[in-house]
Amino acid sequence: MLEPRTSVRRVEVITEAGRRRQFSADDKARFVEETLAPGAVVSEVARRHGLSPQQLFTWRRQMRQPVAIPVAPEPQTFVPAVVTPSSTPPERSPRQRRRLRKMPEGENSGIIELEINGVAVRVGRGTDAATVAAVIHALKTCT
């Protein structure tokens, strides 16, 4: 029995270490543009530049997707704070007085109380600033 003859058409020898190469956006665009030319074969373009065809297909897909433009966050505004020393505590409803009495003396420190258009808001220690800003914004727009 004779063994069939096999011929080797091409042997590729990789001599460099398998490090990840970085390509600029211009290089990527140039490589992708080559693949879009009439009659171009993606695998040939990839081989010529030492890339895998999958990489070129990924870059082509990424370049077809629309670029998302980041939206600038709404600028935060600050409300002026007025601090007036008072010898007498502010007038409170009986319900508010009951709640205040239930709190131990030391627990009341670190609490900020805001009154916006007749609505009182208490802000405790450690409250997220974004949450407080959202509550204030909602109160200003609703009333």
mmCIF file with all atom_site columns, C-alpha atoms in Angstrom:
data_model
loop_
_atom_site.group_PDB
_atom_site.id
_atom_site.type_symbol
_atom_site.label_atom_id
_atom_site.label_alt_id
_atom_site.label_comp_id
_atom_site.label_asym_id
_atom_site.label_entity_id
_atom_site.label_seq_id
_atom_site.pdbx_PDB_ins_code
_atom_site.Cartn_x
_atom_site.Cartn_y
_atom_site.Cartn_z
_atom_site.occupancy
_atom_site.B_iso_or_equiv
_atom_site.pdbx_formal_charge
_atom_site.auth_seq_id
_atom_site.auth_comp_id
_atom_site.auth_asym_id
_atom_site.auth_atom_id
_atom_site.pdbx_PDB_model_num
ATOM 1   C CA . MET A 1 1   ? 0.000   0.000  0.000  1.00 0.00 ? 1   MET A CA 1
ATOM 2   C CA . LEU A 1 2   ? 1.204   3.408  -0.935 1.00 0.00 ? 2   LEU A CA 1
ATOM 3   C CA . GLU A 1 3   ? 0.616   6.412  1.296  1.00 0.00 ? 3   GLU A CA 1
ATOM 4   C CA . PRO A 1 4   ? -0.979  9.412  -0.405 1.00 0.00 ? 4   PRO A CA 1
ATOM 5   C CA . ARG A 1 5   ? 1.408   12.244 -1.050 1.00 0.00 ? 5   ARG A CA 1
ATOM 6   C CA . THR A 1 6   ? 0.726   15.401 0.847  1.00 0.00 ? 6   THR A CA 1
ATOM 7   C CA . SER A 1 7   ? 2.266   18.674 -0.022 1.00 0.00 ? 7   SER A CA 1
ATOM 8   C CA . VAL A 1 8   ? 2.734   21.626 2.218  1.00 0.00 ? 8   VAL A CA 1
ATOM 9   C CA . ARG A 1 9   ? 1.791   24.819 0.508  1.00 0.00 ? 9   ARG A CA 1
ATOM 10  C CA . ARG A 1 10  ? 2.671   27.296 3.188  1.00 0.00 ? 10  ARG A CA 1
ATOM 11  C CA . VAL A 1 11  ? 4.254   27.243 6.602  1.00 0.00 ? 11  VAL A CA 1
ATOM 12  C CA . GLU A 1 12  ? 3.985   30.224 8.908  1.00 0.00 ? 12  GLU A CA 1
ATOM 13  C CA . VAL A 1 13  ? 6.650   30.595 11.580 1.00 0.00 ? 13  VAL A CA 1
ATOM 14  C CA . ILE A 1 14  ? 5.840   32.914 14.479 1.00 0.00 ? 14  ILE A CA 1
ATOM 15  C CA . THR A 1 15  ? 9.029   34.313 15.953 1.00 0.00 ? 15  THR A CA 1
ATOM 16  C CA . GLU A 1 16  ? 7.795   37.042 18.233 1.00 0.00 ? 16  GLU A CA 1
ATOM 17  C CA . ALA A 1 17  ? 6.367   36.773 21.728 1.00 0.00 ? 17  ALA A CA 1
ATOM 18  C CA . GLY A 1 18  ? 2.584   36.767 21.969 1.00 0.00 ? 18  GLY A CA 1
ATOM 19  C CA . ARG A 1 19  ? 2.214   40.307 23.225 1.00 0.00 ? 19  ARG A CA 1
ATOM 20  C CA . ARG A 1 20  ? -0.832  42.411 22.523 1.00 0.00 ? 20  ARG A CA 1
ATOM 21  C CA . ARG A 1 21  ? -0.246  45.128 19.949 1.00 0.00 ? 21  ARG A CA 1
ATOM 22  C CA . GLN A 1 22  ? -1.904  48.526 20.074 1.00 0.00 ? 22  GLN A CA 1
ATOM 23  C CA . PHE A 1 23  ? -3.202  50.158 16.900 1.00 0.00 ? 23  PHE A CA 1
ATOM 24  C CA . SER A 1 24  ? -4.171  53.789 16.544 1.00 0.00 ? 24  SER A CA 1
ATOM 25  C CA . ALA A 1 25  ? -7.649  54.746 15.388 1.00 0.00 ? 25  ALA A CA 1
ATOM 26  C CA . ASP A 1 26  ? -6.148  55.897 12.066 1.00 0.00 ? 26  ASP A CA 1
ATOM 27  C CA . ASP A 1 27  ? -4.477  52.504 11.500 1.00 0.00 ? 27  ASP A CA 1
ATOM 28  C CA . LYS A 1 28  ? -7.703  50.665 12.289 1.00 0.00 ? 28  LYS A CA 1
ATOM 29  C CA . ALA A 1 29  ? -9.652  52.909 9.908  1.00 0.00 ? 29  ALA A CA 1
ATOM 30  C CA . ARG A 1 30  ? -7.053  52.360 7.159  1.00 0.00 ? 30  ARG A CA 1
ATOM 31  C CA . PHE A 1 31  ? -7.165  48.547 7.578  1.00 0.00 ? 31  PHE A CA 1
ATOM 32  C CA . VAL A 1 32  ? -10.975 48.511 7.555  1.00 0.00 ? 32  VAL A CA 1
ATOM 33  C CA . GLU A 1 33  ? -11.026 50.778 4.491  1.00 0.00 ? 33  GLU A CA 1
ATOM 34  C CA . GLU A 1 34  ? -8.832  48.263 2.656  1.00 0.00 ? 34  GLU A CA 1
ATOM 35  C CA . THR A 1 35  ? -11.382 45.519 3.375  1.00 0.00 ? 35  THR A CA 1
ATOM 36  C CA . LEU A 1 36  ? -14.188 47.640 1.895  1.00 0.00 ? 36  LEU A CA 1
ATOM 37  C CA . ALA A 1 37  ? -12.488 48.067 -1.492 1.00 0.00 ? 37  ALA A CA 1
ATOM 38  C CA . PRO A 1 38  ? -14.193 46.191 -4.349 1.00 0.00 ? 38  PRO A CA 1
ATOM 39  C CA . GLY A 1 39  ? -12.774 42.678 -4.655 1.00 0.00 ? 39  GLY A CA 1
ATOM 40  C CA . ALA A 1 40  ? -10.892 42.846 -1.337 1.00 0.00 ? 40  ALA A CA 1
ATOM 41  C CA . VAL A 1 41  ? -10.643 39.677 0.735  1.00 0.00 ? 41  VAL A CA 1
ATOM 42  C CA . VAL A 1 42  ? -10.642 40.259 4.481  1.00 0.00 ? 42  VAL A CA 1
ATOM 43  C CA . SER A 1 43  ? -8.338  37.340 5.257  1.00 0.00 ? 43  SER A CA 1
ATOM 44  C CA . GLU A 1 44  ? -5.735  38.633 2.768  1.00 0.00 ? 44  GLU A CA 1
ATOM 45  C CA . VAL A 1 45  ? -5.828  42.135 4.262  1.00 0.00 ? 45  VAL A CA 1
ATOM 46  C CA . ALA A 1 46  ? -5.532  40.664 7.751  1.00 0.00 ? 46  ALA A CA 1
ATOM 47  C CA . ARG A 1 47  ? -2.574  38.472 6.776  1.00 0.00 ? 47  ARG A CA 1
ATOM 48  C CA . ARG A 1 48  ? -0.805  41.411 5.130  1.00 0.00 ? 48  ARG A CA 1
ATOM 49  C CA . HIS A 1 49  ? -0.990  43.401 8.391  1.00 0.00 ? 49  HIS A CA 1
ATOM 50  C CA . GLY A 1 50  ? -0.408  40.488 10.780 1.00 0.00 ? 50  GLY A CA 1
ATOM 51  C CA . LEU A 1 51  ? -3.977  40.440 12.100 1.00 0.00 ? 51  LEU A CA 1
ATOM 52  C CA . SER A 1 52  ? -6.676  37.839 12.409 1.00 0.00 ? 52  SER A CA 1
ATOM 53  C CA . PRO A 1 53  ? -9.704  38.230 10.146 1.00 0.00 ? 53  PRO A CA 1
ATOM 54  C CA . GLN A 1 54  ? -11.915 38.216 13.252 1.00 0.00 ? 54  GLN A CA 1
ATOM 55  C CA . GLN A 1 55  ? -10.166 41.356 14.494 1.00 0.00 ? 55  GLN A CA 1
ATOM 56  C CA . LEU A 1 56  ? -10.888 43.168 11.243 1.00 0.00 ? 56  LEU A CA 1
ATOM 57  C CA . PHE A 1 57  ? -14.533 42.064 11.311 1.00 0.00 ? 57  PHE A CA 1
ATOM 58  C CA . THR A 1 58  ? -14.797 43.375 14.898 1.00 0.00 ? 58  THR A CA 1
ATOM 59  C CA . TRP A 1 59  ? -13.354 46.748 13.903 1.00 0.00 ? 59  TRP A CA 1
ATOM 60  C CA . ARG A 1 60  ? -15.736 46.929 10.933 1.00 0.00 ? 60  ARG A CA 1
ATOM 61  C CA . ARG A 1 61  ? -18.721 46.261 13.214 1.00 0.00 ? 61  ARG A CA 1
ATOM 62  C CA . GLN A 1 62  ? -17.528 48.862 15.738 1.00 0.00 ? 62  GLN A CA 1
ATOM 63  C CA . MET A 1 63  ? -17.123 51.500 13.023 1.00 0.00 ? 63  MET A CA 1
ATOM 64  C CA . ARG A 1 64  ? -20.698 50.916 11.793 1.00 0.00 ? 64  ARG A CA 1
ATOM 65  C CA . GLN A 1 65  ? -22.167 51.633 15.213 1.00 0.00 ? 65  GLN A CA 1
ATOM 66  C CA . PRO A 1 66  ? -23.145 55.240 15.983 1.00 0.00 ? 66  PRO A CA 1
ATOM 67  C CA . VAL A 1 67  ? -20.939 57.116 18.400 1.00 0.00 ? 67  VAL A CA 1
ATOM 68  C CA . ALA A 1 68  ? -22.662 57.940 21.676 1.00 0.00 ? 68  ALA A CA 1
ATOM 69  C CA . ILE A 1 69  ? -22.287 61.588 22.638 1.00 0.00 ? 69  ILE A CA 1
ATOM 70  C CA . PRO A 1 70  ? -22.100 61.936 26.423 1.00 0.00 ? 70  PRO A CA 1
ATOM 71  C CA . VAL A 1 71  ? -24.777 64.162 27.909 1.00 0.00 ? 71  VAL A CA 1
ATOM 72  C CA . ALA A 1 72  ? -23.498 66.744 30.340 1.00 0.00 ? 72  ALA A CA 1
ATOM 73  C CA . PRO A 1 73  ? -25.147 66.485 33.753 1.00 0.00 ? 73  PRO A CA 1
ATOM 74  C CA . GLU A 1 74  ? -27.434 69.296 34.805 1.00 0.00 ? 74  GLU A CA 1
ATOM 75  C CA . PRO A 1 75  ? -25.447 71.836 36.789 1.00 0.00 ? 75  PRO A CA 1
ATOM 76  C CA . GLN A 1 76  ? -26.249 71.846 40.474 1.00 0.00 ? 76  GLN A CA 1
ATOM 77  C CA . THR A 1 77  ? -27.438 75.029 42.065 1.00 0.00 ? 77  THR A CA 1
ATOM 78  C CA . PHE A 1 78  ? -27.148 75.938 45.689 1.00 0.00 ? 78  PHE A CA 1
ATOM 79  C CA . VAL A 1 79  ? -29.793 77.571 47.805 1.00 0.00 ? 79  VAL A CA 1
ATOM 80  C CA . PRO A 1 80  ? -28.522 80.292 50.112 1.00 0.00 ? 80  PRO A CA 1
ATOM 81  C CA . ALA A 1 81  ? -28.655 79.251 53.746 1.00 0.00 ? 81  ALA A CA 1
ATOM 82  C CA . VAL A 1 82  ? -29.753 81.762 56.335 1.00 0.00 ? 82  VAL A CA 1
ATOM 83  C CA . VAL A 1 83  ? -28.712 81.067 59.903 1.00 0.00 ? 83  VAL A CA 1
ATOM 84  C CA . THR A 1 84  ? -30.435 83.157 62.514 1.00 0.00 ? 84  THR A CA 1
ATOM 85  C CA . PRO A 1 85  ? -29.598 82.720 66.164 1.00 0.00 ? 85  PRO A CA 1
ATOM 86  C CA . SER A 1 86  ? -32.714 82.419 68.239 1.00 0.00 ? 86  SER A CA 1
ATOM 87  C CA . SER A 1 87  ? -33.229 82.245 71.961 1.00 0.00 ? 87  SER A CA 1
ATOM 88  C CA . THR A 1 88  ? -36.594 80.528 71.538 1.00 0.00 ? 88  THR A CA 1
ATOM 89  C CA . PRO A 1 89  ? -37.090 77.305 69.597 1.00 0.00 ? 89  PRO A CA 1
ATOM 90  C CA . PRO A 1 90  ? -39.239 77.518 66.458 1.00 0.00 ? 90  PRO A CA 1
ATOM 91  C CA . GLU A 1 91  ? -42.960 76.870 66.868 1.00 0.00 ? 91  GLU A CA 1
ATOM 92  C CA . ARG A 1 92  ? -43.759 73.240 66.122 1.00 0.00 ? 92  ARG A CA 1
ATOM 93  C CA . SER A 1 93  ? -46.986 71.276 65.853 1.00 0.00 ? 93  SER A CA 1
ATOM 94  C CA . PRO A 1 94  ? -47.820 68.807 68.675 1.00 0.00 ? 94  PRO A CA 1
ATOM 95  C CA . ARG A 1 95  ? -46.962 65.898 66.367 1.00 0.00 ? 95  ARG A CA 1
ATOM 96  C CA . GLN A 1 96  ? -43.503 67.324 65.624 1.00 0.00 ? 96  GLN A CA 1
ATOM 97  C CA . ARG A 1 97  ? -42.910 67.923 69.352 1.00 0.00 ? 97  ARG A CA 1
ATOM 98  C CA . ARG A 1 98  ? -43.726 64.260 70.145 1.00 0.00 ? 98  ARG A CA 1
ATOM 99  C CA . ARG A 1 99  ? -41.232 63.040 67.528 1.00 0.00 ? 99  ARG A CA 1
ATOM 100 C CA . LEU A 1 100 ? -38.530 65.377 68.799 1.00 0.00 ? 100 LEU A CA 1
ATOM 101 C CA . ARG A 1 101 ? -39.025 64.242 72.400 1.00 0.00 ? 101 ARG A CA 1
ATOM 102 C CA . LYS A 1 102 ? -38.580 60.588 71.431 1.00 0.00 ? 102 LYS A CA 1
ATOM 103 C CA . MET A 1 103 ? -35.070 61.281 70.111 1.00 0.00 ? 103 MET A CA 1
ATOM 104 C CA . PRO A 1 104 ? -32.285 61.129 72.663 1.00 0.00 ? 104 PRO A CA 1
ATOM 105 C CA . GLU A 1 105 ? -30.368 64.378 73.079 1.00 0.00 ? 105 GLU A CA 1
ATOM 106 C CA . GLY A 1 106 ? -27.213 63.254 71.230 1.00 0.00 ? 106 GLY A CA 1
ATOM 107 C CA . GLU A 1 107 ? -29.099 61.807 68.240 1.00 0.00 ? 107 GLU A CA 1
ATOM 108 C CA . ASN A 1 108 ? -30.423 65.197 67.170 1.00 0.00 ? 108 ASN A CA 1
ATOM 109 C CA . SER A 1 109 ? -26.936 66.490 66.332 1.00 0.00 ? 109 SER A CA 1
ATOM 110 C CA . GLY A 1 110 ? -25.849 66.300 62.722 1.00 0.00 ? 110 GLY A CA 1
ATOM 111 C CA . ILE A 1 111 ? -29.385 66.670 61.363 1.00 0.00 ? 111 ILE A CA 1
ATOM 112 C CA . ILE A 1 112 ? -30.202 69.427 58.907 1.00 0.00 ? 112 ILE A CA 1
ATOM 113 C CA . GLU A 1 113 ? -33.788 70.572 58.664 1.00 0.00 ? 113 GLU A CA 1
ATOM 114 C CA . LEU A 1 114 ? -34.954 72.414 55.549 1.00 0.00 ? 114 LEU A CA 1
ATOM 115 C CA . GLU A 1 115 ? -38.281 74.094 55.021 1.00 0.00 ? 115 GLU A CA 1
ATOM 116 C CA . ILE A 1 116 ? -39.265 74.731 51.433 1.00 0.00 ? 116 ILE A CA 1
ATOM 117 C CA . ASN A 1 117 ? -42.649 76.257 50.704 1.00 0.00 ? 117 ASN A CA 1
ATOM 118 C CA . GLY A 1 118 ? -44.098 74.957 53.953 1.00 0.00 ? 118 GLY A CA 1
ATOM 119 C CA . VAL A 1 119 ? -42.674 71.437 53.619 1.00 0.00 ? 119 VAL A CA 1
ATOM 120 C CA . ALA A 1 120 ? -40.074 70.434 56.194 1.00 0.00 ? 120 ALA A CA 1
ATOM 121 C CA . VAL A 1 121 ? -37.326 68.012 55.191 1.00 0.00 ? 121 VAL A CA 1
ATOM 122 C CA . ARG A 1 122 ? -34.877 66.463 57.647 1.00 0.00 ? 122 ARG A CA 1
ATOM 123 C CA . VAL A 1 123 ? -31.510 65.379 56.318 1.00 0.00 ? 123 VAL A CA 1
ATOM 124 C CA . GLY A 1 124 ? -29.612 62.966 58.538 1.00 0.00 ? 124 GLY A CA 1
ATOM 125 C CA . ARG A 1 125 ? -25.896 62.408 58.777 1.00 0.00 ? 125 ARG A CA 1
ATOM 126 C CA . GLY A 1 126 ? -24.458 60.339 55.902 1.00 0.00 ? 126 GLY A CA 1
ATOM 127 C CA . THR A 1 127 ? -27.271 61.086 53.451 1.00 0.00 ? 127 THR A CA 1
ATOM 128 C CA . ASP A 1 128 ? -26.205 61.006 49.806 1.00 0.00 ? 128 ASP A CA 1
ATOM 129 C CA . ALA A 1 129 ? -25.864 64.530 48.362 1.00 0.00 ? 129 ALA A CA 1
ATOM 130 C CA . ALA A 1 130 ? -27.485 63.507 45.057 1.00 0.00 ? 130 ALA A CA 1
ATOM 131 C CA . THR A 1 131 ? -30.571 62.263 46.917 1.00 0.00 ? 131 THR A CA 1
ATOM 132 C CA . VAL A 1 132 ? -30.864 65.497 48.889 1.00 0.00 ? 132 VAL A CA 1
ATOM 133 C CA . ALA A 1 133 ? -30.492 67.533 45.687 1.00 0.00 ? 133 ALA A CA 1
ATOM 134 C CA . ALA A 1 134 ? -33.209 65.471 43.982 1.00 0.00 ? 134 ALA A CA 1
ATOM 135 C CA . VAL A 1 135 ? -35.611 65.965 46.916 1.00 0.00 ? 135 VAL A CA 1
ATOM 136 C CA . ILE A 1 136 ? -34.991 69.720 46.982 1.00 0.00 ? 136 ILE A CA 1
ATOM 137 C CA . HIS A 1 137 ? -35.451 69.950 43.214 1.00 0.00 ? 137 HIS A CA 1
ATOM 138 C CA . ALA A 1 138 ? -38.728 68.002 43.438 1.00 0.00 ? 138 ALA A CA 1
ATOM 139 C CA . LEU A 1 139 ? -40.024 70.227 46.242 1.00 0.00 ? 139 LEU A CA 1
ATOM 140 C CA . LYS A 1 140 ? -39.171 73.382 44.322 1.00 0.00 ? 140 LYS A CA 1
ATOM 141 C CA . THR A 1 141 ? -40.947 72.238 41.180 1.00 0.00 ? 141 THR A CA 1
ATOM 142 C CA . CYS A 1 142 ? -44.053 70.777 42.875 1.00 0.00 ? 142 CYS A CA 1
ATOM 143 C CA . THR A 1 143 ? -44.968 73.714 45.038 1.00 0.00 ? 143 THR A CA 1
#
